[in-house]
Amino acid sequence: MSMKTAIQPTRSKDYPQWYQAVVQAAELAETGPVRGTMIMKPWGYALWELLQSYLDKEIKKRGHDNIYCPLFIPLSHMEREAKHVEGFAKECAVVTHTKLIEDKDGKLKPASPLEEPLIVRPTSEMIMGELFGRWVQSYRDLPILVNQWANIVRWEMRTRMYLRTSEFLWQEGHTAHATEKDARKHTKKMLDMYVDMCQNMLAMPVIPGEKSENERFPGAIETMTFEAMMQDGKALQLGTSHFLGQNFAKASKIQFQDKDGQMQYAWTTSWGTTTRLIGGLIMTHGDDDGLVLPPKLAKHQVVICPLLLKNSDHTAILTYCQELADSIAKKSLDNNHIRVHIDTSDKTGGEKNWYWVKKGVPIRIEVGNREVTSRTVSIKKRWENHKAQTMPIDDLVDEVQGLLEKAHKTLYKRAEDKLFEKMCWCENTTELWAHFKDKNAGFALTYWHEDNAIEKKLKEELAVTVRCLPYKTLLNKAKSGPCFYDNNKTGKLAILGRAY
Amino acid sequence: MSMKTAIQPTRSKDYPQWYQAVVQAAELAETGPVRGTMIMKPWGYALWELLQSYLDKEIKKRGHDNIYCPLFIPLSHMEREAKHVEGFAKECAVVTHTKLIEDKDGKLKPASPLEEPLIVRPTSEMIMGELFGRWVQSYRDLPILVNQWANIVRWEMRTRMYLRTSEFLWQEGHTAHATEKDARKHTKKMLDMYVDMCQNMLAMPVIPGEKSENERFPGAIETMTFEAMMQDGKALQLGTSHFLGQNFAKASKIQFQDKDGQMQYAWTTSWGTTTRLIGGLIMTHGDDDGLVLPPKLAKHQVVICPLLLKNSDHTAILTYCQELADSIAKKSLDNNHIRVHIDTSDKTGGEKNWYWVKKGVPIRIEVGNREVTSRTVSIKKRWENHKAQTMPIDDLVDEVQGLLEKAHKTLYKRAEDKLFEKMCWCENTTELWAHFKDKNAGFALTYWHEDNAIEKKLKEELAVTVRCLPYKTLLNKAKSGPCFYDNNKTGKLAILGRAY
């Protein structure tokens, strides 16, 4: 690492400010004109496109079709499922007019008030429910498996780019099934898909588990989550998969005739992930020099920086770089050609280097006259340090796929090590309160008997929530044991932590 | 053609009703809960995805990056470019509240009024302008070339699915250039890209040209359009490319220091196409049996329908179908593997056949016991007629790519022939008025000296508009000549017609 870091402040100095500085330095986003909104800039949007392209294929492989439902929901439709509305009413953008007119002073003001206000979708359960109600008649129509890529609006009070914005992009899957068993199985299947995505694309270890009743999606019977730990020890919920039981089917009359001719309500699920994945990516892998990209999410996996001296002939260098780029682009990572870019800008070598460091490009290659003459390259690996390594051009071409694979594995392992370093077993209240004295304490693993009062106390005194009841055992603990709060009661294995 | 058609009414009986019936029969869309909105169903959304995937590559090939800007625009930002606002103010959805509360009767009502109302984007020129204003400092920052895939809201009075809906999906490109010449060149380049897309993907002949002043985009100096003719003779504007001059640069202060150190305003462009392309596709190729898909836009280019008799063993037929599907899927069309689907539903052979006829699948293949025994297939081509043709299985596999290419060419040629059949040269007012007596009259080609009064008269008396001043000559006419309205004046070659 260089002594002077590219990002100020550093992580240890001020983590939230470091985060904003990385978003800016890597040109991922800037704030929009409306409070809490953001503009996704090319380098940030490219991350979303790569995630989207991967996830869209995975969703389709599992039998879903994409559809598109309207942005606006009539107010009266929101009212049908009481719990659901309660959960969203406080954060809805409401359209009340459909025209603008000029007042006496030439200022624009809203006109043509709507008879019934429209809600900008905070999620699409209600509209999908209505749709499914029309589509489903017989057990032969089930299951219905659809997905939608869309923008969502929730009027959040505290916003932060890529973590919580008033408008965000997501995918939302919605399904209806004939039996409870099928629906529950599907909910888990989609959670597993997300966990695989985190491992395969984002190089992020996550803990999948069940949400406590308090943390469930409004109207859900069960909410499955996958939680990651950021470098400051805080949890980030990256997405959820909900088993909705028959709640939405009853509200929207999704009924079908079963094989015996009996009318039944369907069982529905929904599941989604958002642009928040990018926030998680930044905070999992980023360092004090900026973004660090896992190779499969890098728009440019390799950037070649020719050292173009002023007033000299660049032909030989540029030809050499193009030859190198062409050879690398023929190689593949995960069945995709390796994405390589030549930076021909008129920046100096140092400027080019730091530009791509901050953007997190996995492999940077410097080519000057010396490299051309000796048919070598000077490479720097973003996931290791900034020390240059010289190697013959042919060796690099042979090894580039292996290097990128190694980058992915290294980032995953590093994040996993951090996660377990910062996960602490807490036997009782004393240990738990002691653990969370540290502002940057990581997760606490403990046994908890599902009790609202304890959750409330944790939140009020420690700003800690139950992140999930993990599906797998952790730290070799059994799945249940004496509750940390009251040893006479049996609790379930639970992850507790502060969260974004 | 069968005597009894799958779609009622037929095109000749009631064209608008035929259109709605095709949208329904092919399961392309259904109406949404809010007036003028629609739900894009799987078969319709798949068309959009295929168009999007093609167009996204073409846009990126031309140097653009994708970004994402917010849905909401503060009212005050709309006011900056007067002409632009005037064009959109009448059709804007306005967000005025950000919360819902329950009233005394338990009914939800809007709360937390915003100090400044927000406009749901009817287009993003103003927000992009602001962005470019921040991004551009020096001539080195130019050109800026970005594109956005987004949903758009315009509160239209008369809506029709896939042609004019209150909310629609589109791509909008926005660019800023250092010189007028560069910007004008880019505007044309993007128009050319669209025209190629219509020919290559949609098999649609279109007429590219310039819009008259009255028909220009609010705030544009020049609007380029590409217009297609539907089977009822009406024009459909499929997209536009605008040269915006320095209007938006001045409103948003997009200024840069040129090579000589002088401050200059940038020159901007914008261009877009929408889900309306799907409406155009339906009305160009559809027939009285439903949708007819050009192969490159078909989710399934080949559908295999096994004839599965009840109470018999299906193993041999299904194995044969799978073998056939695997062989076809190895073949390619335009570097994409041919998309083949086996319909294993429990419908009868006739039901399966008509289901895929209505959905417009290019090639349907029927496989029964007879075909398995003789190693043949029975194929039906959607672009010809419904007569089955028997051929050896190996021949079909060898010929399938050629057949799909032929389907594309045939559809294009058929649409082009119709376009020129229904394009009539009109020398003067008498001929023009006579031509448009027919409700389904196609285009009139004539010379017109750009005069508002004539346009007004055409609109009022004939419901006809100037569709464009075509860039290429048509019907071997010179680019200018004596105006149809006043022979003493010189007019430009112009396409006149009724439009959607």
mmCIF file with all atom_site columns, N, CA and C in Angstrom, chain A residues 30 40 49 60 65-68 70-71 75 79 89 92 94-100 108 131 134-135 140 151 167 299 346, chain B residues 30 40 49 60 65-68 70-71 75 79 89 92 94-100 108 131 134-135 140 151 167 299 346:
data_model
loop_
_atom_site.group_PDB
_atom_site.id
_atom_site.type_symbol
_atom_site.label_atom_id
_atom_site.label_alt_id
_atom_site.label_comp_id
_atom_site.label_asym_id
_atom_site.label_entity_id
_atom_site.label_seq_id
_atom_site.pdbx_PDB_ins_code
_atom_site.Cartn_x
_atom_site.Cartn_y
_atom_site.Cartn_z
_atom_site.occupancy
_atom_site.B_iso_or_equiv
_atom_site.pdbx_formal_charge
_atom_site.auth_seq_id
_atom_site.auth_comp_id
_atom_site.auth_asym_id
_atom_site.auth_atom_id
_atom_site.pdbx_PDB_model_num
ATOM 1   N N  . GLU A 1 30  ? -23.862 10.392  -8.313  1.00 0.00 ? 30  GLU A N  1
ATOM 2   C CA . GLU A 1 30  ? -23.921 11.695  -7.670  1.00 0.00 ? 30  GLU A CA 1
ATOM 3   C C  . GLU A 1 30  ? -25.356 11.963  -7.265  1.00 0.00 ? 30  GLU A C  1
ATOM 4   N N  . MET A 1 40  ? -27.123 7.395   -11.275 1.00 0.00 ? 40  MET A N  1
ATOM 5   C CA . MET A 1 40  ? -26.156 6.308   -11.426 1.00 0.00 ? 40  MET A CA 1
ATOM 6   C C  . MET A 1 40  ? -25.297 6.627   -12.637 1.00 0.00 ? 40  MET A C  1
ATOM 7   N N  . GLU A 1 49  ? -25.708 -3.357  -14.511 1.00 0.00 ? 49  GLU A N  1
ATOM 8   C CA . GLU A 1 49  ? -25.989 -4.094  -15.748 1.00 0.00 ? 49  GLU A CA 1
ATOM 9   C C  . GLU A 1 49  ? -25.384 -5.501  -15.702 1.00 0.00 ? 49  GLU A C  1
ATOM 10  N N  . LYS A 1 60  ? -34.562 -16.777 -15.130 1.00 0.00 ? 60  LYS A N  1
ATOM 11  C CA . LYS A 1 60  ? -35.225 -17.458 -16.250 1.00 0.00 ? 60  LYS A CA 1
ATOM 12  C C  . LYS A 1 60  ? -34.950 -18.961 -16.235 1.00 0.00 ? 60  LYS A C  1
ATOM 13  N N  . ASP A 1 65  ? -40.909 -15.943 -16.210 1.00 0.00 ? 65  ASP A N  1
ATOM 14  C CA . ASP A 1 65  ? -40.994 -15.008 -17.335 1.00 0.00 ? 65  ASP A CA 1
ATOM 15  C C  . ASP A 1 65  ? -40.937 -13.594 -16.800 1.00 0.00 ? 65  ASP A C  1
ATOM 16  N N  . ASN A 1 66  ? -40.348 -12.693 -17.555 1.00 0.00 ? 66  ASN A N  1
ATOM 17  C CA . ASN A 1 66  ? -40.388 -11.278 -17.174 1.00 0.00 ? 66  ASN A CA 1
ATOM 18  C C  . ASN A 1 66  ? -41.679 -10.631 -17.664 1.00 0.00 ? 66  ASN A C  1
ATOM 19  N N  . ILE A 1 67  ? -42.226 -9.743  -16.852 1.00 0.00 ? 67  ILE A N  1
ATOM 20  C CA . ILE A 1 67  ? -43.385 -8.948  -17.257 1.00 0.00 ? 67  ILE A CA 1
ATOM 21  C C  . ILE A 1 67  ? -43.127 -7.515  -16.786 1.00 0.00 ? 67  ILE A C  1
ATOM 22  N N  . TYR A 1 68  ? -44.032 -6.597  -17.153 1.00 0.00 ? 68  TYR A N  1
ATOM 23  C CA . TYR A 1 68  ? -43.908 -5.237  -16.627 1.00 0.00 ? 68  TYR A CA 1
ATOM 24  C C  . TYR A 1 68  ? -45.270 -4.705  -16.212 1.00 0.00 ? 68  TYR A C  1
ATOM 25  N N  . PRO A 1 70  ? -47.639 -1.570  -14.119 1.00 0.00 ? 70  PRO A N  1
ATOM 26  C CA . PRO A 1 70  ? -47.594 -0.115  -14.021 1.00 0.00 ? 70  PRO A CA 1
ATOM 27  C C  . PRO A 1 70  ? -46.943 0.415   -12.741 1.00 0.00 ? 70  PRO A C  1
ATOM 28  N N  . LEU A 1 71  ? -46.375 1.609   -12.884 1.00 0.00 ? 71  LEU A N  1
ATOM 29  C CA . LEU A 1 71  ? -45.739 2.371   -11.808 1.00 0.00 ? 71  LEU A CA 1
ATOM 30  C C  . LEU A 1 71  ? -46.753 2.824   -10.756 1.00 0.00 ? 71  LEU A C  1
ATOM 31  N N  . LEU A 1 75  ? -55.080 4.266   -4.970  1.00 0.00 ? 75  LEU A N  1
ATOM 32  C CA . LEU A 1 75  ? -55.085 4.254   -3.509  1.00 0.00 ? 75  LEU A CA 1
ATOM 33  C C  . LEU A 1 75  ? -55.968 3.137   -2.956  1.00 0.00 ? 75  LEU A C  1
ATOM 34  N N  . GLU A 1 79  ? -55.480 -0.452  -0.126  1.00 0.00 ? 79  GLU A N  1
ATOM 35  C CA . GLU A 1 79  ? -56.205 -0.647  1.137   1.00 0.00 ? 79  GLU A CA 1
ATOM 36  C C  . GLU A 1 79  ? -56.604 -2.091  1.393   1.00 0.00 ? 79  GLU A C  1
ATOM 37  N N  . ALA A 1 89  ? -47.480 2.764   4.125   1.00 0.00 ? 89  ALA A N  1
ATOM 38  C CA . ALA A 1 89  ? -48.213 4.030   4.031   1.00 0.00 ? 89  ALA A CA 1
ATOM 39  C C  . ALA A 1 89  ? -47.361 5.236   4.368   1.00 0.00 ? 89  ALA A C  1
ATOM 40  N N  . CYS A 1 92  ? -44.865 6.615   1.100   1.00 0.00 ? 92  CYS A N  1
ATOM 41  C CA . CYS A 1 92  ? -45.358 6.572   -0.273  1.00 0.00 ? 92  CYS A CA 1
ATOM 42  C C  . CYS A 1 92  ? -45.364 7.936   -0.943  1.00 0.00 ? 92  CYS A C  1
ATOM 43  N N  . VAL A 1 94  ? -47.200 10.250  -3.539  1.00 0.00 ? 94  VAL A N  1
ATOM 44  C CA . VAL A 1 94  ? -48.593 10.258  -3.972  1.00 0.00 ? 94  VAL A CA 1
ATOM 45  C C  . VAL A 1 94  ? -48.790 11.239  -5.134  1.00 0.00 ? 94  VAL A C  1
ATOM 46  N N  . VAL A 1 95  ? -49.330 10.737  -6.243  1.00 0.00 ? 95  VAL A N  1
ATOM 47  C CA . VAL A 1 95  ? -49.662 11.589  -7.392  1.00 0.00 ? 95  VAL A CA 1
ATOM 48  C C  . VAL A 1 95  ? -51.101 12.048  -7.222  1.00 0.00 ? 95  VAL A C  1
ATOM 49  N N  . THR A 1 96  ? -51.301 13.365  -7.253  1.00 0.00 ? 96  THR A N  1
ATOM 50  C CA . THR A 1 96  ? -52.644 13.905  -7.039  1.00 0.00 ? 96  THR A CA 1
ATOM 51  C C  . THR A 1 96  ? -53.157 14.730  -8.221  1.00 0.00 ? 96  THR A C  1
ATOM 52  N N  . HIS A 1 97  ? -52.255 15.132  -9.128  1.00 0.00 ? 97  HIS A N  1
ATOM 53  C CA . HIS A 1 97  ? -52.640 15.985  -10.255 1.00 0.00 ? 97  HIS A CA 1
ATOM 54  C C  . HIS A 1 97  ? -52.028 15.460  -11.552 1.00 0.00 ? 97  HIS A C  1
ATOM 55  N N  . THR A 1 98  ? -52.642 15.846  -12.673 1.00 0.00 ? 98  THR A N  1
ATOM 56  C CA . THR A 1 98  ? -52.158 15.300  -13.949 1.00 0.00 ? 98  THR A CA 1
ATOM 57  C C  . THR A 1 98  ? -51.902 16.390  -14.986 1.00 0.00 ? 98  THR A C  1
ATOM 58  N N  . LYS A 1 99  ? -51.674 17.577  -14.527 1.00 0.00 ? 99  LYS A N  1
ATOM 59  C CA . LYS A 1 99  ? -51.498 18.691  -15.450 1.00 0.00 ? 99  LYS A CA 1
ATOM 60  C C  . LYS A 1 99  ? -50.800 19.820  -14.722 1.00 0.00 ? 99  LYS A C  1
ATOM 61  N N  . LEU A 1 100 ? -50.162 20.720  -15.480 1.00 0.00 ? 100 LEU A N  1
ATOM 62  C CA . LEU A 1 100 ? -49.601 21.937  -14.895 1.00 0.00 ? 100 LEU A CA 1
ATOM 63  C C  . LEU A 1 100 ? -50.206 23.135  -15.617 1.00 0.00 ? 100 LEU A C  1
ATOM 64  N N  . LEU A 1 108 ? -45.595 27.866  -12.640 1.00 0.00 ? 108 LEU A N  1
ATOM 65  C CA . LEU A 1 108 ? -46.356 26.640  -12.877 1.00 0.00 ? 108 LEU A CA 1
ATOM 66  C C  . LEU A 1 108 ? -46.959 26.124  -11.577 1.00 0.00 ? 108 LEU A C  1
ATOM 67  N N  . LEU A 1 131 ? -53.510 -9.254  -10.765 1.00 0.00 ? 131 LEU A N  1
ATOM 68  C CA . LEU A 1 131 ? -53.206 -9.913  -12.034 1.00 0.00 ? 131 LEU A CA 1
ATOM 69  C C  . LEU A 1 131 ? -53.378 -11.418 -11.895 1.00 0.00 ? 131 LEU A C  1
ATOM 70  N N  . ARG A 1 134 ? -56.817 -12.715 -11.908 1.00 0.00 ? 134 ARG A N  1
ATOM 71  C CA . ARG A 1 134 ? -57.429 -12.882 -13.233 1.00 0.00 ? 134 ARG A CA 1
ATOM 72  C C  . ARG A 1 134 ? -56.863 -14.097 -13.960 1.00 0.00 ? 134 ARG A C  1
ATOM 73  N N  . TRP A 1 135 ? -55.581 -14.362 -13.755 1.00 0.00 ? 135 TRP A N  1
ATOM 74  C CA . TRP A 1 135 ? -54.926 -15.428 -14.533 1.00 0.00 ? 135 TRP A CA 1
ATOM 75  C C  . TRP A 1 135 ? -55.225 -16.833 -14.019 1.00 0.00 ? 135 TRP A C  1
ATOM 76  N N  . ARG A 1 140 ? -54.422 -26.197 -13.125 1.00 0.00 ? 140 ARG A N  1
ATOM 77  C CA . ARG A 1 140 ? -53.583 -26.281 -14.323 1.00 0.00 ? 140 ARG A CA 1
ATOM 78  C C  . ARG A 1 140 ? -52.842 -24.970 -14.611 1.00 0.00 ? 140 ARG A C  1
ATOM 79  N N  . ASN A 1 151 ? -38.280 0.359   -11.274 1.00 0.00 ? 151 ASN A N  1
ATOM 80  C CA . ASN A 1 151 ? -37.903 1.372   -10.281 1.00 0.00 ? 151 ASN A CA 1
ATOM 81  C C  . ASN A 1 151 ? -38.975 1.430   -9.200  1.00 0.00 ? 151 ASN A C  1
ATOM 82  N N  . GLU A 1 167 ? -35.698 6.661   -4.596  1.00 0.00 ? 167 GLU A N  1
ATOM 83  C CA . GLU A 1 167 ? -36.002 5.800   -5.742  1.00 0.00 ? 167 GLU A CA 1
ATOM 84  C C  . GLU A 1 167 ? -34.841 4.831   -5.887  1.00 0.00 ? 167 GLU A C  1
ATOM 85  N N  . LYS A 1 299 ? -16.501 -3.777  -15.419 1.00 0.00 ? 299 LYS A N  1
ATOM 86  C CA . LYS A 1 299 ? -16.765 -3.463  -16.824 1.00 0.00 ? 299 LYS A CA 1
ATOM 87  C C  . LYS A 1 299 ? -15.481 -3.688  -17.625 1.00 0.00 ? 299 LYS A C  1
ATOM 88  N N  . ASP A 1 346 ? -4.791  11.456  -22.760 1.00 0.00 ? 346 ASP A N  1
ATOM 89  C CA . ASP A 1 346 ? -3.502  12.150  -22.703 1.00 0.00 ? 346 ASP A CA 1
ATOM 90  C C  . ASP A 1 346 ? -3.044  12.406  -21.263 1.00 0.00 ? 346 ASP A C  1
ATOM 91  N N  . GLU B 1 30  ? -52.500 -6.575  -21.075 1.00 0.00 ? 30  GLU B N  1
ATOM 92  C CA . GLU B 1 30  ? -53.862 -6.308  -20.628 1.00 0.00 ? 30  GLU B CA 1
ATOM 93  C C  . GLU B 1 30  ? -53.880 -4.954  -19.916 1.00 0.00 ? 30  GLU B C  1
ATOM 94  N N  . MET B 1 40  ? -47.570 -5.416  -19.371 1.00 0.00 ? 40  MET B N  1
ATOM 95  C CA . MET B 1 40  ? -46.915 -6.137  -20.455 1.00 0.00 ? 40  MET B CA 1
ATOM 96  C C  . MET B 1 40  ? -46.768 -7.588  -20.018 1.00 0.00 ? 40  MET B C  1
ATOM 97  N N  . GLU B 1 49  ? -37.765 -7.182  -24.700 1.00 0.00 ? 49  GLU B N  1
ATOM 98  C CA . GLU B 1 49  ? -36.430 -7.619  -24.278 1.00 0.00 ? 49  GLU B CA 1
ATOM 99  C C  . GLU B 1 49  ? -35.521 -7.906  -25.470 1.00 0.00 ? 49  GLU B C  1
ATOM 100 N N  . LYS B 1 60  ? -24.244 1.053   -27.634 1.00 0.00 ? 60  LYS B N  1
ATOM 101 C CA . LYS B 1 60  ? -22.909 0.982   -27.022 1.00 0.00 ? 60  LYS B CA 1
ATOM 102 C C  . LYS B 1 60  ? -21.815 0.949   -28.088 1.00 0.00 ? 60  LYS B C  1
ATOM 103 N N  . ASP B 1 65  ? -22.476 5.296   -23.070 1.00 0.00 ? 65  ASP B N  1
ATOM 104 C CA . ASP B 1 65  ? -22.582 4.582   -21.806 1.00 0.00 ? 65  ASP B CA 1
ATOM 105 C C  . ASP B 1 65  ? -24.012 4.690   -21.294 1.00 0.00 ? 65  ASP B C  1
ATOM 106 N N  . ASN B 1 66  ? -24.485 3.653   -20.620 1.00 0.00 ? 66  ASN B N  1
ATOM 107 C CA . ASN B 1 66  ? -25.789 3.747   -19.967 1.00 0.00 ? 66  ASN B CA 1
ATOM 108 C C  . ASN B 1 66  ? -25.655 4.388   -18.598 1.00 0.00 ? 66  ASN B C  1
ATOM 109 N N  . ILE B 1 67  ? -26.650 5.207   -18.253 1.00 0.00 ? 67  ILE B N  1
ATOM 110 C CA . ILE B 1 67  ? -26.715 5.784   -16.908 1.00 0.00 ? 67  ILE B CA 1
ATOM 111 C C  . ILE B 1 67  ? -28.173 5.696   -16.454 1.00 0.00 ? 67  ILE B C  1
ATOM 112 N N  . TYR B 1 68  ? -28.433 6.074   -15.202 1.00 0.00 ? 68  TYR B N  1
ATOM 113 C CA . TYR B 1 68  ? -29.822 6.132   -14.760 1.00 0.00 ? 68  TYR B CA 1
ATOM 114 C C  . TYR B 1 68  ? -30.068 7.403   -13.958 1.00 0.00 ? 68  TYR B C  1
ATOM 115 N N  . PRO B 1 70  ? -32.984 10.138  -12.024 1.00 0.00 ? 70  PRO B N  1
ATOM 116 C CA . PRO B 1 70  ? -34.201 9.985   -11.219 1.00 0.00 ? 70  PRO B CA 1
ATOM 117 C C  . PRO B 1 70  ? -35.507 10.181  -11.996 1.00 0.00 ? 70  PRO B C  1
ATOM 118 N N  . LEU B 1 71  ? -36.521 9.499   -11.495 1.00 0.00 ? 71  LEU B N  1
ATOM 119 C CA . LEU B 1 71  ? -37.888 9.560   -12.021 1.00 0.00 ? 71  LEU B CA 1
ATOM 120 C C  . LEU B 1 71  ? -38.522 10.930  -11.813 1.00 0.00 ? 71  LEU B C  1
ATOM 121 N N  . LEU B 1 75  ? -40.372 20.820  -9.843  1.00 0.00 ? 75  LEU B N  1
ATOM 122 C CA . LEU B 1 75  ? -41.148 21.703  -10.707 1.00 0.00 ? 75  LEU B CA 1
ATOM 123 C C  . LEU B 1 75  ? -40.301 22.864  -11.228 1.00 0.00 ? 75  LEU B C  1
ATOM 124 N N  . GLU B 1 79  ? -39.158 24.621  -15.312 1.00 0.00 ? 79  GLU B N  1
ATOM 125 C CA . GLU B 1 79  ? -39.476 25.980  -15.789 1.00 0.00 ? 79  GLU B CA 1
ATOM 126 C C  . GLU B 1 79  ? -38.349 26.627  -16.584 1.00 0.00 ? 79  GLU B C  1
ATOM 127 N N  . ALA B 1 89  ? -46.305 20.468  -20.195 1.00 0.00 ? 89  ALA B N  1
ATOM 128 C CA . ALA B 1 89  ? -47.038 20.830  -18.975 1.00 0.00 ? 89  ALA B CA 1
ATOM 129 C C  . ALA B 1 89  ? -48.430 20.214  -18.908 1.00 0.00 ? 89  ALA B C  1
ATOM 130 N N  . CYS B 1 92  ? -48.490 16.135  -17.501 1.00 0.00 ? 92  CYS B N  1
ATOM 131 C CA . CYS B 1 92  ? -47.568 15.697  -16.459 1.00 0.00 ? 92  CYS B CA 1
ATOM 132 C C  . CYS B 1 92  ? -48.286 15.129  -15.248 1.00 0.00 ? 92  CYS B C  1
ATOM 133 N N  . VAL B 1 94  ? -48.173 14.730  -11.339 1.00 0.00 ? 94  VAL B N  1
ATOM 134 C CA . VAL B 1 94  ? -47.540 15.568  -10.322 1.00 0.00 ? 94  VAL B CA 1
ATOM 135 C C  . VAL B 1 94  ? -47.632 14.899  -8.944  1.00 0.00 ? 94  VAL B C  1
ATOM 136 N N  . VAL B 1 95  ? -46.470 14.723  -8.314  1.00 0.00 ? 95  VAL B N  1
ATOM 137 C CA . VAL B 1 95  ? -46.427 14.182  -6.951  1.00 0.00 ? 95  VAL B CA 1
ATOM 138 C C  . VAL B 1 95  ? -46.467 15.355  -5.984  1.00 0.00 ? 95  VAL B C  1
ATOM 139 N N  . THR B 1 96  ? -47.414 15.347  -5.055  1.00 0.00 ? 96  THR B N  1
ATOM 140 C CA . THR B 1 96  ? -47.570 16.471  -4.123  1.00 0.00 ? 96  THR B CA 1
ATOM 141 C C  . THR B 1 96  ? -47.435 16.055  -2.664  1.00 0.00 ? 96  THR B C  1
ATOM 142 N N  . HIS B 1 97  ? -47.529 14.755  -2.381  1.00 0.00 ? 97  HIS B N  1
ATOM 143 C CA . HIS B 1 97  ? -47.483 14.281  -1.005  1.00 0.00 ? 97  HIS B CA 1
ATOM 144 C C  . HIS B 1 97  ? -46.547 13.083  -0.894  1.00 0.00 ? 97  HIS B C  1
ATOM 145 N N  . THR B 1 98  ? -46.047 12.832  0.333   1.00 0.00 ? 98  THR B N  1
ATOM 146 C CA . THR B 1 98  ? -45.071 11.751  0.497   1.00 0.00 ? 98  THR B CA 1
ATOM 147 C C  . THR B 1 98  ? -45.440 10.791  1.628   1.00 0.00 ? 98  THR B C  1
ATOM 148 N N  . LYS B 1 99  ? -46.698 10.754  1.944   1.00 0.00 ? 99  LYS B N  1
ATOM 149 C CA . LYS B 1 99  ? -47.136 9.919   3.058   1.00 0.00 ? 99  LYS B CA 1
ATOM 150 C C  . LYS B 1 99  ? -48.624 9.661   2.924   1.00 0.00 ? 99  LYS B C  1
ATOM 151 N N  . LEU B 1 100 ? -49.106 8.596   3.570   1.00 0.00 ? 100 LEU B N  1
ATOM 152 C CA . LEU B 1 100 ? -50.540 8.354   3.648   1.00 0.00 ? 100 LEU B CA 1
ATOM 153 C C  . LEU B 1 100 ? -50.917 8.245   5.120   1.00 0.00 ? 100 LEU B C  1
ATOM 154 N N  . LEU B 1 108 ? -57.599 5.835   3.734   1.00 0.00 ? 108 LEU B N  1
ATOM 155 C CA . LEU B 1 108 ? -56.281 6.441   3.545   1.00 0.00 ? 108 LEU B CA 1
ATOM 156 C C  . LEU B 1 108 ? -56.399 7.755   2.796   1.00 0.00 ? 108 LEU B C  1
ATOM 157 N N  . LEU B 1 131 ? -27.029 17.713  -15.412 1.00 0.00 ? 131 LEU B N  1
ATOM 158 C CA . LEU B 1 131 ? -25.907 16.792  -15.237 1.00 0.00 ? 131 LEU B CA 1
ATOM 159 C C  . LEU B 1 131 ? -24.739 17.197  -16.141 1.00 0.00 ? 131 LEU B C  1
ATOM 160 N N  . ARG B 1 134 ? -22.713 20.059  -15.046 1.00 0.00 ? 134 ARG B N  1
ATOM 161 C CA . ARG B 1 134 ? -21.687 19.762  -14.038 1.00 0.00 ? 134 ARG B CA 1
ATOM 162 C C  . ARG B 1 134 ? -20.493 19.021  -14.646 1.00 0.00 ? 134 ARG B C  1
ATOM 163 N N  . TRP B 1 135 ? -20.763 18.159  -15.628 1.00 0.00 ? 135 TRP B N  1
ATOM 164 C CA . TRP B 1 135 ? -19.715 17.292  -16.165 1.00 0.00 ? 135 TRP B CA 1
ATOM 165 C C  . TRP B 1 135 ? -18.793 18.006  -17.156 1.00 0.00 ? 135 TRP B C  1
ATOM 166 N N  . ARG B 1 140 ? -12.116 19.068  -23.744 1.00 0.00 ? 140 ARG B N  1
ATOM 167 C CA . ARG B 1 140 ? -11.654 17.691  -23.546 1.00 0.00 ? 140 ARG B CA 1
ATOM 168 C C  . ARG B 1 140 ? -12.748 16.790  -22.987 1.00 0.00 ? 140 ARG B C  1
ATOM 169 N N  . ASN B 1 151 ? -38.766 4.230   -17.555 1.00 0.00 ? 151 ASN B N  1
ATOM 170 C CA . ASN B 1 151 ? -40.208 4.402   -17.746 1.00 0.00 ? 151 ASN B CA 1
ATOM 171 C C  . ASN B 1 151 ? -40.532 5.889   -17.770 1.00 0.00 ? 151 ASN B C  1
ATOM 172 N N  . GLU B 1 167 ? -48.108 5.474   -19.113 1.00 0.00 ? 167 GLU B N  1
ATOM 173 C CA . GLU B 1 167 ? -46.728 5.119   -18.786 1.00 0.00 ? 167 GLU B CA 1
ATOM 174 C C  . GLU B 1 167 ? -46.229 4.222   -19.904 1.00 0.00 ? 167 GLU B C  1
ATOM 175 N N  . LYS B 1 299 ? -39.633 -14.940 -29.396 1.00 0.00 ? 299 LYS B N  1
ATOM 176 C CA . LYS B 1 299 ? -39.038 -15.620 -28.244 1.00 0.00 ? 299 LYS B CA 1
ATOM 177 C C  . LYS B 1 299 ? -38.810 -17.091 -28.608 1.00 0.00 ? 299 LYS B C  1
ATOM 178 N N  . ASP B 1 346 ? -51.131 -30.452 -22.276 1.00 0.00 ? 346 ASP B N  1
ATOM 179 C CA . ASP B 1 346 ? -52.090 -31.517 -22.596 1.00 0.00 ? 346 ASP B CA 1
ATOM 180 C C  . ASP B 1 346 ? -53.195 -31.046 -23.539 1.00 0.00 ? 346 ASP B C  1
#
